[in-house]
Amino acid sequence: DLPSFPTRRSSDLLVMSVGLFLSSYAPSLLFLYISYGLLLGIGTSLCATMALIVSADYFDKHLSLATGIVASGSSFGTVVFPPTLQLIVQRYGWESSFRIMGLGGIMMAITGLVYRSVNRQNHVPLGAERNQCFDMSVLNNRGFVLWTVATTIAGFGYFIPHFFLVSKSI
């Protein structure tokens, strides 16, 4: 039996939370690169993708509105998250801040278990011989590979204002 969207989405949030919790115990900068940069980055990226997929799974008539609302959540978070994080770090320290954010991710993972996949008439399930988590056939599409590489490179500079320019934004 293939995993449904909620199971996958919750596991992505757990990857994100584990990255945050491990970051709070970082003994070195290299450890922080792996725990925060790699684990949190992968978990966060997978969560954003799943949010768009789930909204497309639930909406037909108002799909563009639902997708717009989901996509605007990241813009709202960009405005709200840095000052809030700065206050939490000033009040509790960076180690506890990572733990608080990790706890938030775990709470979101628990709420993600409430969602159920919608059975569609045109839904084509993957065969038993296909691995849903590691389907590498998508790498044969050159447009997809180019898009993935370009967005990865763009992502290196995208989050810099969130962390290094917070004091200038308040």
PDB file of C-alpha atoms in Angstrom, residues 62-146:
ATOM      1  CA  HIS A  62     -10.932  27.375  -7.097  1.00  0.00           C
ATOM      2  CA  LEU A  63      -7.505  25.830  -7.664  1.00  0.00           C
ATOM      3  CA  SER A  64      -5.827  29.094  -8.679  1.00  0.00           C
ATOM      4  CA  LEU A  65      -7.146  30.874  -5.565  1.00  0.00           C
ATOM      5  CA  ALA A  66      -6.056  28.001  -3.307  1.00  0.00           C
ATOM      6  CA  THR A  67      -2.601  27.906  -4.904  1.00  0.00           C
ATOM      7  CA  GLY A  68      -2.302  31.684  -4.525  1.00  0.00           C
ATOM      8  CA  ILE A  69      -3.164  31.499  -0.834  1.00  0.00           C
ATOM      9  CA  VAL A  70      -0.674  28.681  -0.250  1.00  0.00           C
ATOM     10  CA  ALA A  71       2.067  30.486  -2.199  1.00  0.00           C
ATOM     11  CA  SER A  72       1.419  33.768  -0.366  1.00  0.00           C
ATOM     12  CA  GLY A  73       2.055  31.987   2.928  1.00  0.00           C
ATOM     13  CA  SER A  74       5.790  32.033   2.242  1.00  0.00           C
ATOM     14  CA  SER A  75       5.658  35.787   1.579  1.00  0.00           C
ATOM     15  CA  PHE A  76       3.758  36.355   4.811  1.00  0.00           C
ATOM     16  CA  GLY A  77       6.299  34.204   6.619  1.00  0.00           C
ATOM     17  CA  THR A  78       9.129  36.253   5.108  1.00  0.00           C
ATOM     18  CA  VAL A  79       7.679  39.393   6.690  1.00  0.00           C
ATOM     19  CA  VAL A  80       6.749  37.890  10.070  1.00  0.00           C
ATOM     20  CA  PHE A  81       9.390  35.227  10.719  1.00  0.00           C
ATOM     21  CA  PRO A  82      12.671  37.249  10.910  1.00  0.00           C
ATOM     22  CA  PRO A  83      11.553  39.784  13.554  1.00  0.00           C
ATOM     23  CA  THR A  84       9.813  37.045  15.542  1.00  0.00           C
ATOM     24  CA  LEU A  85      12.900  34.848  15.394  1.00  0.00           C
ATOM     25  CA  GLN A  86      15.087  37.776  16.445  1.00  0.00           C
ATOM     26  CA  LEU A  87      12.928  38.326  19.545  1.00  0.00           C
ATOM     27  CA  ILE A  88      13.014  34.625  20.431  1.00  0.00           C
ATOM     28  CA  VAL A  89      16.814  34.506  20.039  1.00  0.00           C
ATOM     29  CA  GLN A  90      17.268  37.615  22.206  1.00  0.00           C
ATOM     30  CA  ARG A  91      14.992  36.252  24.900  1.00  0.00           C
ATOM     31  CA  TYR A  92      15.937  32.545  24.990  1.00  0.00           C
ATOM     32  CA  GLY A  93      19.276  32.231  23.162  1.00  0.00           C
ATOM     33  CA  TRP A  94      19.989  30.537  19.861  1.00  0.00           C
ATOM     34  CA  GLU A  95      20.017  26.975  21.223  1.00  0.00           C
ATOM     35  CA  SER A  96      16.538  27.252  22.740  1.00  0.00           C
ATOM     36  CA  SER A  97      15.304  29.079  19.641  1.00  0.00           C
ATOM     37  CA  PHE A  98      16.204  26.070  17.505  1.00  0.00           C
ATOM     38  CA  ARG A  99      14.370  23.795  19.940  1.00  0.00           C
ATOM     39  CA  ILE A 100      11.271  26.031  19.934  1.00  0.00           C
ATOM     40  CA  MET A 101      11.212  26.042  16.134  1.00  0.00           C
ATOM     41  CA  GLY A 102      11.730  22.256  16.087  1.00  0.00           C
ATOM     42  CA  LEU A 103       8.801  21.838  18.450  1.00  0.00           C
ATOM     43  CA  GLY A 104       6.697  23.959  16.097  1.00  0.00           C
ATOM     44  CA  GLY A 105       7.641  21.623  13.238  1.00  0.00           C
ATOM     45  CA  ILE A 106       6.623  18.581  15.279  1.00  0.00           C
ATOM     46  CA  MET A 107       3.278  20.212  16.078  1.00  0.00           C
ATOM     47  CA  MET A 108       2.742  20.861  12.356  1.00  0.00           C
ATOM     48  CA  ALA A 109       3.625  17.224  11.593  1.00  0.00           C
ATOM     49  CA  ILE A 110       0.961  16.072  14.049  1.00  0.00           C
ATOM     50  CA  THR A 111      -1.649  18.301  12.413  1.00  0.00           C
ATOM     51  CA  GLY A 112      -0.528  16.975   9.003  1.00  0.00           C
ATOM     52  CA  LEU A 113      -1.756  13.530  10.046  1.00  0.00           C
ATOM     53  CA  VAL A 114      -5.335  14.876   9.948  1.00  0.00           C
ATOM     54  CA  TYR A 115      -5.304  15.321   6.170  1.00  0.00           C
ATOM     55  CA  ARG A 116      -6.457  12.474   3.981  1.00  0.00           C
ATOM     56  CA  SER A 117      -5.703  11.940   0.337  1.00  0.00           C
ATOM     57  CA  VAL A 118      -8.631  12.561  -1.980  1.00  0.00           C
ATOM     58  CA  ASN A 119      -9.576   9.674  -4.231  1.00  0.00           C
ATOM     59  CA  ARG A 120      -9.901  11.008  -7.756  1.00  0.00           C
ATOM     60  CA  GLN A 121     -11.423   9.125 -10.655  1.00  0.00           C
ATOM     61  CA  ASN A 122      -8.532  10.108 -12.914  1.00  0.00           C
ATOM     62  CA  HIS A 123      -5.896   9.278 -10.281  1.00  0.00           C
ATOM     63  CA  VAL A 124      -3.376   6.770 -11.596  1.00  0.00           C
ATOM     64  CA  PRO A 125      -1.556   5.006  -8.752  1.00  0.00           C
ATOM     65  CA  LEU A 126       2.071   3.988  -9.172  1.00  0.00           C
ATOM     66  CA  GLY A 127       2.642   0.308  -9.747  1.00  0.00           C
ATOM     67  CA  ALA A 128       4.044  -1.867  -6.986  1.00  0.00           C
ATOM     68  CA  GLU A 129       7.365  -2.143  -8.824  1.00  0.00           C
ATOM     69  CA  ARG A 130       7.911   1.661  -8.739  1.00  0.00           C
ATOM     70  CA  ASN A 131       9.419   3.333  -5.701  1.00  0.00           C
ATOM     71  CA  GLN A 132       7.377   6.462  -4.979  1.00  0.00           C
ATOM     72  CA  CYS A 133      10.062   8.182  -2.892  1.00  0.00           C
ATOM     73  CA  PHE A 134      13.045   7.626  -5.200  1.00  0.00           C
ATOM     74  CA  ASP A 135      11.725   7.663  -8.763  1.00  0.00           C
ATOM     75  CA  MET A 136      14.774   8.753 -10.758  1.00  0.00           C
ATOM     76  CA  SER A 137      13.041   8.653 -14.162  1.00  0.00           C
ATOM     77  CA  VAL A 138      12.211  12.349 -13.778  1.00  0.00           C
ATOM     78  CA  LEU A 139      15.924  13.096 -14.309  1.00  0.00           C
ATOM     79  CA  ASN A 140      15.462  12.153 -17.982  1.00  0.00           C
ATOM     80  CA  ASN A 141      13.513  15.395 -18.479  1.00  0.00           C
ATOM     81  CA  ARG A 142      16.144  18.058 -19.323  1.00  0.00           C
ATOM     82  CA  GLY A 143      13.758  20.933 -18.610  1.00  0.00           C
ATOM     83  CA  PHE A 144      13.101  19.609 -15.114  1.00  0.00           C
ATOM     84  CA  VAL A 145      16.822  19.148 -14.435  1.00  0.00           C
ATOM     85  CA  LEU A 146      17.590  22.683 -15.660  1.00  0.00           C
TER      86      LEU A 146
END
